[in-house]
CSV table of C-alpha atoms and ligand atoms in Angstrom, one decimal:
chain,number,residue,atom,x,y,z
Q,247,MET,CA,94.0,53.4,21.1
Q,248,ILE,CA,90.5,53.7,19.7
Q,249,LEU,CA,87.7,52.6,22.1
Q,250,ASP,CA,83.9,52.7,21.6
Q,251,LYS,CA,81.2,53.4,24.3
Q,252,LYS,CA,81.1,49.7,25.1
Q,253,GLY,CA,84.9,49.7,25.7
Q,254,ARG,CA,85.5,47.7,22.6
Q,255,ARG,CA,88.7,48.1,20.6
Q,256,PHE,CA,90.4,46.4,17.7
Q,257,ARG,CA,93.1,43.8,18.6
Q,258,ASN,CA,92.8,41.0,16.1
Q,259,LEU,CA,93.3,41.7,12.4
Q,260,ARG,CA,92.3,39.3,9.6
Q,261,VAL,CA,94.2,39.9,6.4
Q,262,SER,CA,92.8,38.4,3.3
Q,263,LEU,CA,95.5,37.8,0.7
Q,264,THR,CA,93.1,37.1,-2.1
Q,265,ALA,CA,89.4,36.7,-2.8
Q,266,ALA,CA,90.2,33.7,-5.0
Q,267,CYS,CA,89.4,30.2,-3.8
Q,268,ASN,CA,89.8,26.7,-5.2
Q,269,TYR,CA,86.7,25.5,-3.4
Q,270,ALA,CA,83.1,26.8,-3.8
Q,271,CYS,CA,81.6,25.7,-0.5
Q,272,THR,CA,77.8,25.6,-0.5
Q,273,TYR,CA,77.5,28.1,2.5
Q,274,CYS,CA,79.9,30.6,1.0
Q,275,VAL,CA,79.3,30.5,-2.8
Q,276,PRO,CA,76.0,30.5,-4.7
Q,277,ASP,CA,75.7,27.7,-7.3
Q,278,ARG,CA,78.0,27.7,-10.4
Q,279,LYS,CA,80.0,30.7,-9.2
Q,280,ARG,CA,83.8,30.5,-9.1
Q,281,LEU,CA,85.8,32.7,-6.8
Q,282,GLN,CA,88.2,35.0,-8.6
Q,283,PRO,CA,90.8,37.4,-7.3
Q,284,ALA,CA,89.9,41.1,-7.1
Q,285,ARG,CA,91.3,43.1,-10.0
Q,286,ASN,CA,93.2,45.4,-7.8
Q,287,GLU,CA,94.8,43.2,-5.1
Q,288,LEU,CA,97.2,44.8,-2.7
Q,289,SER,CA,100.8,43.8,-3.1
Q,290,THR,CA,102.7,42.0,-0.3
Q,291,GLU,CA,104.5,45.3,0.6
Q,292,GLU,CA,101.1,47.2,0.8
Q,293,LEU,CA,99.6,44.4,3.0
Q,294,ILE,CA,102.6,44.5,5.4
Q,295,ARG,CA,102.5,48.3,5.6
Q,296,GLY,CA,98.8,48.0,6.3
Q,297,VAL,CA,99.5,45.7,9.2
Q,298,GLN,CA,102.2,48.0,10.5
Q,299,TYR,CA,100.0,51.1,10.3
Q,300,LEU,CA,97.1,49.2,12.0
Q,301,MET,CA,99.5,48.1,14.8
Q,302,GLN,CA,100.4,51.7,15.3
Q,303,THR,CA,96.9,53.2,15.2
Q,304,ALA,CA,94.5,50.5,16.4
Q,305,GLY,CA,96.9,48.6,18.6
Q,306,ILE,CA,96.5,45.4,16.6
Q,307,ASP,CA,98.7,42.7,18.1
Q,308,ARG,CA,97.3,39.5,16.5
Q,309,VAL,CA,97.1,38.7,12.8
Q,310,ARG,CA,95.3,35.9,11.1
Q,311,ILE,CA,96.1,35.2,7.4
Q,312,THR,CA,93.0,34.3,5.5
Q,313,GLY,CA,91.2,34.6,2.1
Q,314,GLY,CA,89.6,33.4,-0.2
Q,315,GLU,CA,92.2,30.7,0.1
Q,316,PRO,CA,95.5,32.2,1.2
Q,317,LEU,CA,97.6,29.3,0.1
Q,318,LEU,CA,96.5,29.9,-3.5
Q,319,SER,CA,98.2,33.3,-3.5
Q,320,LYS,CA,101.7,34.0,-4.7
Q,321,LYS,CA,101.9,36.5,-1.8
Q,322,PHE,CA,101.5,33.8,0.8
Q,323,GLU,CA,105.1,32.9,1.3
Q,324,PRO,CA,106.6,36.4,1.3
Q,325,PHE,CA,103.7,37.8,3.4
Q,326,LEU,CA,104.1,35.0,6.0
Q,327,LYS,CA,107.8,35.6,6.2
Q,328,GLU,CA,107.4,39.4,6.6
Q,329,VAL,CA,104.5,39.3,9.0
Q,330,MET,CA,106.4,36.8,11.3
Q,331,ARG,CA,109.1,39.5,11.7
Q,332,LEU,CA,106.7,42.0,13.1
Q,333,PRO,CA,106.4,42.4,16.9
Q,334,LEU,CA,103.0,40.7,17.1
Q,335,LYS,CA,101.8,38.5,20.0
Q,336,ASP,CA,100.3,36.0,17.6
Q,337,VAL,CA,100.2,35.1,13.9
Q,338,SER,CA,97.9,32.4,12.7
Q,339,LEU,CA,96.5,31.1,9.4
Q,340,THR,CA,93.1,29.9,8.2
Q,341,THR,CA,93.1,27.5,5.2
Q,342,ASN,CA,91.0,24.9,3.6
Q,343,GLY,CA,94.1,22.7,3.8
Q,344,GLN,CA,94.3,21.5,0.2
Q,345,PHE,CA,97.8,22.9,-0.3
Q,346,LEU,CA,99.1,22.5,3.2
Q,347,LYS,CA,101.4,19.7,2.2
Q,348,ASP,CA,102.8,21.6,-0.8
Q,349,LYS,CA,103.4,24.6,1.3
Q,350,SER,CA,104.6,22.8,4.4
Q,351,ALA,CA,108.2,23.8,4.1
Q,352,ALA,CA,107.4,27.5,4.0
Q,353,ILE,CA,104.9,27.2,6.8
Q,354,ILE,CA,107.2,25.2,9.1
Q,355,ASP,CA,110.3,27.4,8.3
Q,356,SER,CA,108.3,30.5,9.1
Q,357,GLY,CA,108.0,29.5,12.8
Q,358,ILE,CA,104.2,29.9,12.9
Q,359,LYS,CA,102.9,28.1,15.9
Q,360,ARG,CA,99.2,27.5,15.0
Q,361,ILE,CA,96.9,27.2,12.1
Q,362,ASN,CA,93.1,26.6,11.6
Q,363,VAL,CA,91.9,24.2,8.9
Q,364,SER,CA,88.3,24.4,7.7
Q,365,LEU,CA,87.0,20.8,7.4
Q,366,ASP,CA,83.3,20.1,7.2
Q,367,THR,CA,83.3,16.3,7.0
Q,368,ILE,CA,85.6,13.3,6.9
Q,369,ASN,CA,83.4,11.5,4.4
Q,370,PRO,CA,85.0,11.9,0.9
Q,371,LEU,CA,81.7,12.0,-1.0
Q,372,ARG,CA,80.2,14.6,1.3
Q,373,PHE,CA,83.4,16.6,1.2
Q,374,ARG,CA,83.1,17.0,-2.6
Q,375,GLN,CA,79.4,17.8,-2.3
Q,376,ILE,CA,80.1,20.6,0.2
Q,377,ALA,CA,83.4,22.0,-1.2
Q,378,ARG,CA,82.4,21.3,-4.8
Q,379,SER,CA,86.1,20.6,-5.4
Q,380,GLY,CA,89.3,19.4,-3.7
Q,381,ASP,CA,90.3,16.1,-2.3
Q,382,LEU,CA,89.7,15.0,1.3
Q,383,ALA,CA,92.7,12.6,1.5
Q,384,THR,CA,95.1,15.4,0.5
Q,385,VAL,CA,93.7,17.7,3.2
Q,386,LEU,CA,94.0,15.0,5.9
Q,387,GLU,CA,97.6,14.4,4.8
Q,388,GLY,CA,98.3,18.1,5.1
Q,389,ILE,CA,96.9,18.2,8.6
Q,390,ASP,CA,99.1,15.2,9.7
Q,391,CYS,CA,102.1,16.9,8.2
Q,392,MET,CA,101.4,20.0,10.3
Q,393,LEU,CA,100.8,18.0,13.5
Q,394,ASP,CA,104.1,16.0,12.9
Q,395,ALA,CA,105.9,19.3,12.7
Q,396,GLY,CA,104.5,20.3,16.1
Q,397,ILE,CA,102.2,23.0,14.8
Q,398,LEU,CA,98.9,23.4,16.7
Q,399,VAL,CA,96.0,22.7,14.4
Q,400,LYS,CA,92.4,23.7,15.2
Q,401,ILE,CA,89.6,22.5,12.9
Q,402,ASN,CA,86.7,24.8,11.9
Q,403,THR,CA,83.4,23.1,10.8
Q,404,VAL,CA,80.2,24.7,9.7
Q,405,PRO,CA,77.4,22.3,10.7
Q,406,MET,CA,74.5,22.2,8.1
Q,407,ARG,CA,71.5,20.0,8.8
Q,408,THR,CA,71.0,18.7,5.3
Q,409,GLN,CA,74.7,18.4,4.4
Q,410,ASN,CA,76.9,17.3,7.2
Q,411,GLY,CA,74.4,17.1,10.1
Q,412,SER,CA,75.0,13.4,10.5
Q,413,GLU,CA,78.8,13.7,10.2
Q,414,LEU,CA,79.5,15.8,13.3
Q,415,LEU,CA,80.2,13.0,15.7
Q,416,PRO,CA,82.7,11.3,13.4
Q,417,LEU,CA,84.5,14.6,12.9
Q,418,LEU,CA,84.6,15.2,16.7
Q,419,ASP,CA,86.1,11.7,17.2
Q,420,TYR,CA,88.6,12.3,14.4
Q,421,CYS,CA,89.8,15.5,16.2
Q,422,LEU,CA,89.7,14.0,19.7
Q,423,GLN,CA,91.9,11.1,18.5
Q,424,ARG,CA,94.5,13.6,17.2
Q,425,ASN,CA,94.3,15.9,20.2
Q,426,MET,CA,93.0,18.8,18.0
Q,427,GLU,CA,90.4,21.3,19.2
Q,428,ILE,CA,87.4,21.5,16.8
Q,429,ARG,CA,85.1,24.5,16.7
Q,430,PHE,CA,81.7,24.3,15.2
Q,431,ILE,CA,80.7,27.6,13.6
Q,432,GLU,CA,77.0,28.2,13.6
Q,433,LEU,CA,75.9,28.9,10.0
Q,434,MET,CA,75.8,32.6,9.4
Q,435,ARG,CA,73.4,34.5,7.2
Q,436,MET,CA,76.1,35.8,4.9
Q,437,GLY,CA,75.9,36.4,1.2
Q,438,HIS,CA,73.3,34.3,-0.7
Q,439,LEU,CA,72.2,32.8,2.6
Q,440,ASN,CA,70.9,36.1,3.9
Q,441,HIS,CA,67.7,35.9,1.9
Q,442,SER,CA,67.3,32.2,1.2
Q,443,ASN,CA,65.5,29.3,2.6
Q,444,ASP,CA,68.8,27.4,2.7
Q,445,PHE,CA,69.6,29.1,5.9
Q,446,GLN,CA,66.5,27.9,7.8
Q,447,ALA,CA,66.9,24.5,6.3
Q,448,ASN,CA,70.5,24.1,7.4
Q,449,TYR,CA,71.0,26.2,10.5
Q,450,MET,CA,71.9,24.1,13.6
Q,451,SER,CA,71.9,25.8,17.0
Q,452,MET,CA,74.3,25.2,19.8
Q,453,GLU,CA,71.6,23.3,21.6
Q,454,THR,CA,71.1,21.0,18.6
Q,455,ILE,CA,74.8,20.4,18.2
Q,456,LEU,CA,75.3,19.6,21.9
Q,457,GLY,CA,72.3,17.2,21.7
Q,458,ILE,CA,74.2,15.2,19.1
Q,459,PHE,CA,77.4,15.0,21.2
Q,460,ALA,CA,75.4,14.1,24.3
Q,461,GLN,CA,74.5,10.8,22.7
Q,462,LYS,CA,78.1,9.7,23.1
Q,463,TYR,CA,79.9,11.9,25.5
Q,464,GLU,CA,79.5,13.7,28.8
Q,465,PHE,CA,81.0,17.2,28.8
Q,466,GLU,CA,81.0,20.4,30.7
Q,467,ARG,CA,81.4,24.0,29.8
Q,468,THR,CA,84.9,25.3,30.4
Q,469,SER,CA,86.6,28.7,30.3
Q,470,ALA,CA,87.4,30.7,27.2
Q,471,PRO,CA,89.5,33.9,26.8
Q,472,HIS,CA,87.5,37.1,27.3
Q,473,ASP,CA,87.4,38.1,23.6
Q,474,SER,CA,87.1,34.5,22.3
Q,475,THR,CA,84.2,33.9,20.0
Q,476,SER,CA,84.0,30.3,21.0
Q,477,VAL,CA,82.0,28.7,23.8
Q,478,ARG,CA,84.2,25.8,24.9
Q,479,PHE,CA,83.3,22.4,26.3
Q,480,GLU,CA,85.6,19.8,27.9
Q,481,ILE,CA,85.0,16.0,27.6
Q,482,PRO,CA,86.9,14.9,30.6
Q,483,GLY,CA,90.0,12.8,29.7
Q,484,LYS,CA,89.4,13.2,26.0
Q,485,GLY,CA,89.7,16.8,24.9
Q,486,VAL,CA,88.0,20.1,24.2
Q,487,PHE,CA,85.6,21.3,21.5
Q,488,GLY,CA,84.1,24.7,20.9
Q,489,ILE,CA,81.0,26.2,19.3
Q,490,ILE,CA,81.1,29.6,17.7
Q,491,ALA,CA,77.5,30.4,18.6
Q,492,ASN,CA,76.8,33.5,16.5
Q,493,GLU,CA,73.1,33.1,16.9
Q,494,SER,CA,72.7,31.1,20.1
Q,495,GLU,CA,75.1,33.1,22.2
Q,496,PRO,CA,76.1,36.3,20.3
Q,497,PHE,CA,79.6,37.7,21.1
Q,498,CYS,CA,79.4,41.1,19.4
Q,499,SER,CA,79.8,43.0,22.7
Q,500,ALA,CA,83.3,41.5,23.2
Q,501,CYS,CA,84.4,41.5,19.5
Q,502,THR,CA,87.9,42.8,18.8
Q,503,ARG,CA,88.1,41.8,15.2
Q,504,LEU,CA,89.1,44.0,12.2
Q,505,ARG,CA,89.4,42.8,8.6
Q,506,LEU,CA,91.5,44.0,5.8
Q,507,SER,CA,90.4,42.8,2.4
Q,508,SER,CA,92.8,41.9,-0.4
Q,509,SER,CA,91.6,45.0,-2.3
Q,510,GLY,CA,92.4,47.4,0.5
Q,511,TYR,CA,89.1,47.9,2.4
Q,512,LEU,CA,88.7,47.8,6.2
Q,513,TYR,CA,85.7,46.0,7.6
Q,514,GLY,CA,84.8,46.6,11.2
Q,515,CYS,CA,82.0,44.0,11.4
Q,516,LEU,CA,80.9,40.9,9.4
Q,517,SER,CA,77.3,42.0,9.9
Q,518,SER,CA,77.8,45.4,8.2
Q,519,GLY,CA,78.2,46.2,4.5
Q,520,ASN,CA,80.2,49.3,5.4
Q,521,ARG,CA,83.8,49.3,4.4
Q,522,HIS,CA,86.5,51.9,4.4
Q,523,TYR,CA,89.1,52.2,1.6
Q,524,ILE,CA,92.7,52.4,2.9
Q,525,ALA,CA,94.7,51.3,-0.2
Q,526,ASP,CA,95.5,54.9,-1.1
Q,527,LEU,CA,97.1,55.4,2.3
Q,528,LEU,CA,99.5,52.5,2.0
Q,529,ASP,CA,102.1,54.3,-0.2
Q,530,LYS,CA,102.1,57.3,2.0
Q,531,PRO,CA,104.6,57.9,4.8
Q,532,ALA,CA,103.2,57.3,8.3
Q,533,HIS,CA,102.9,61.0,9.3
Q,534,MET,CA,100.5,61.5,6.3
Q,535,ALA,CA,98.7,58.2,6.4
Q,536,LEU,CA,98.1,57.6,10.2
Q,537,PRO,CA,95.8,60.6,11.0
Q,538,HIS,CA,93.5,59.6,8.1
Q,539,LEU,CA,93.6,56.0,9.1
Q,540,GLN,CA,92.7,56.9,12.6
Q,541,ARG,CA,89.5,58.6,11.4
Q,542,LEU,CA,88.6,55.5,9.3
Q,543,LEU,CA,89.2,53.2,12.3
Q,544,VAL,CA,86.7,55.3,14.4
Q,545,LYS,CA,84.1,54.7,11.6
Q,546,SER,CA,85.0,51.0,11.4
Q,547,LEU,CA,84.5,50.5,15.1
Q,548,ALA,CA,81.1,52.3,14.9
Q,549,ASP,CA,80.1,49.6,12.3
Q,550,LYS,CA,80.1,46.9,15.0
Q,551,GLN,CA,76.7,45.5,16.0
Q,552,ASP,CA,75.7,46.3,19.6
Q,553,TYR,CA,74.5,42.8,20.5
Q,554,SER,CA,74.2,40.2,17.8
Q,555,PHE,CA,74.9,39.3,14.2
Q,556,ARG,CA,72.0,40.3,12.0
Q,557,GLY,CA,73.0,38.9,8.6
Q,558,GLU,CA,74.7,40.6,5.7
Q,559,VAL,CA,74.8,40.3,2.0
Q,560,THR,CA,78.6,40.8,2.0
Q,561,VAL,CA,80.2,37.6,1.0
Q,562,MET,CA,82.7,36.0,3.4
Q,563,LYS,CA,85.2,35.3,0.6
Q,564,PHE,CA,85.8,39.0,0.1
Q,565,ILE,CA,86.7,39.7,3.7
Q,566,GLY,CA,87.9,36.5,5.1
Q,567,GLY,CA,85.9,34.5,7.7
P,110,SAM,N1,89.7,29.4,2.5
P,110,SAM,C1,90.0,29.6,3.9
P,110,SAM,C2,89.3,28.5,4.7
P,110,SAM,O1,88.6,27.6,4.1
P,110,SAM,O2,89.5,28.4,5.9
P,110,SAM,C3,89.7,30.9,4.5
P,110,SAM,C4,88.4,31.6,4.1
P,110,SAM,S1,86.9,30.9,4.7
P,110,SAM,C5,85.8,32.1,4.0
P,110,SAM,C6,87.0,31.2,6.4
P,110,SAM,C7,86.0,30.5,7.2
P,110,SAM,O3,84.7,31.1,7.0
P,110,SAM,C8,85.8,29.0,7.0
P,110,SAM,O4,86.1,28.3,8.2
P,110,SAM,C9,84.4,28.9,6.6
P,110,SAM,O5,83.9,27.6,7.0
P,110,SAM,C10,83.7,30.1,7.2
P,110,SAM,N2,82.5,30.5,6.6
P,110,SAM,C11,82.2,30.9,5.3
P,110,SAM,N3,80.9,31.2,5.1
P,110,SAM,C12,80.3,30.9,6.3
P,110,SAM,C13,78.9,31.0,6.7
P,110,SAM,N4,77.9,31.4,5.9
P,110,SAM,N5,78.6,30.7,8.0
P,110,SAM,C14,79.6,30.2,8.8
P,110,SAM,N6,80.9,30.1,8.5
P,110,SAM,C15,81.3,30.5,7.2
């Protein structure tokens, strides 16, 4: 097990199946850009071997499948099937939900217990403005399909003052009615937002978000797991919501996340441009690959910020949010 001076270790691995996405959300993608797959994407076999090697070296016991948009990738079904066979404590998925209904058989058959769907509004017009693609009704059908199958669904929302700032209460109500936990992710200074006025114009702090909900609900702070990134609140008798308060209440000192990109790089921190190439280790037998991987993991862990997220030009789509 690799530990740093703060006692941090890697436990949660996010595996990006592809950098391609069918959406071009305003906070993720600069204007007029389309997200394409990397030229040298890892195969399903390499991704699975990557997960296995990281379980052995870093002690990874939780995997989240992400992207880009993971459901766009041909590797989605075979990867899901294989990763579910590994002795992990948890496997989850983050998706924009557009293809949830199409892929529902594979998802349900895999035995996965929980998924996260990114949803920034339940207003169809706003939806198109933010995602610059897609169809809200199809996403909502996909969510219902998952709930009907007994899969736990959490909703992730990025609040942005000028885009969905007035839509947060309807979204919270939508989730409370369906017994789904919603987490509001404070806007992060990633990619094009790192040096742009858009960040200042759109960032909404935890205090601001709570102020909006206080207009309708009484709530109290409730417990969250030690390495959770979310500050959780309970509305008695109604449900729970969370805020991933990157700026208001940074969680770097308890971060256990490691990311593997679709082109074979490890990222130890969202707020660091450093990355470590491991694709060339994935066709080697364990006795040759693991010592080298161990050294790269020490470097990846050293990339973590001490205290708070500082912004980074790295684009979320490459490394999975
Ligand atoms: N396509 C999948 C999805 O939509 O969930 C997975 C990839 S997406 C990059 C993962 C998450 O990152 C989404 O919940 C998205 O809202 C979040 N995200 C992307 N850019 C962000 C930013 N600048 N600030 C906060 N969250 C961001």
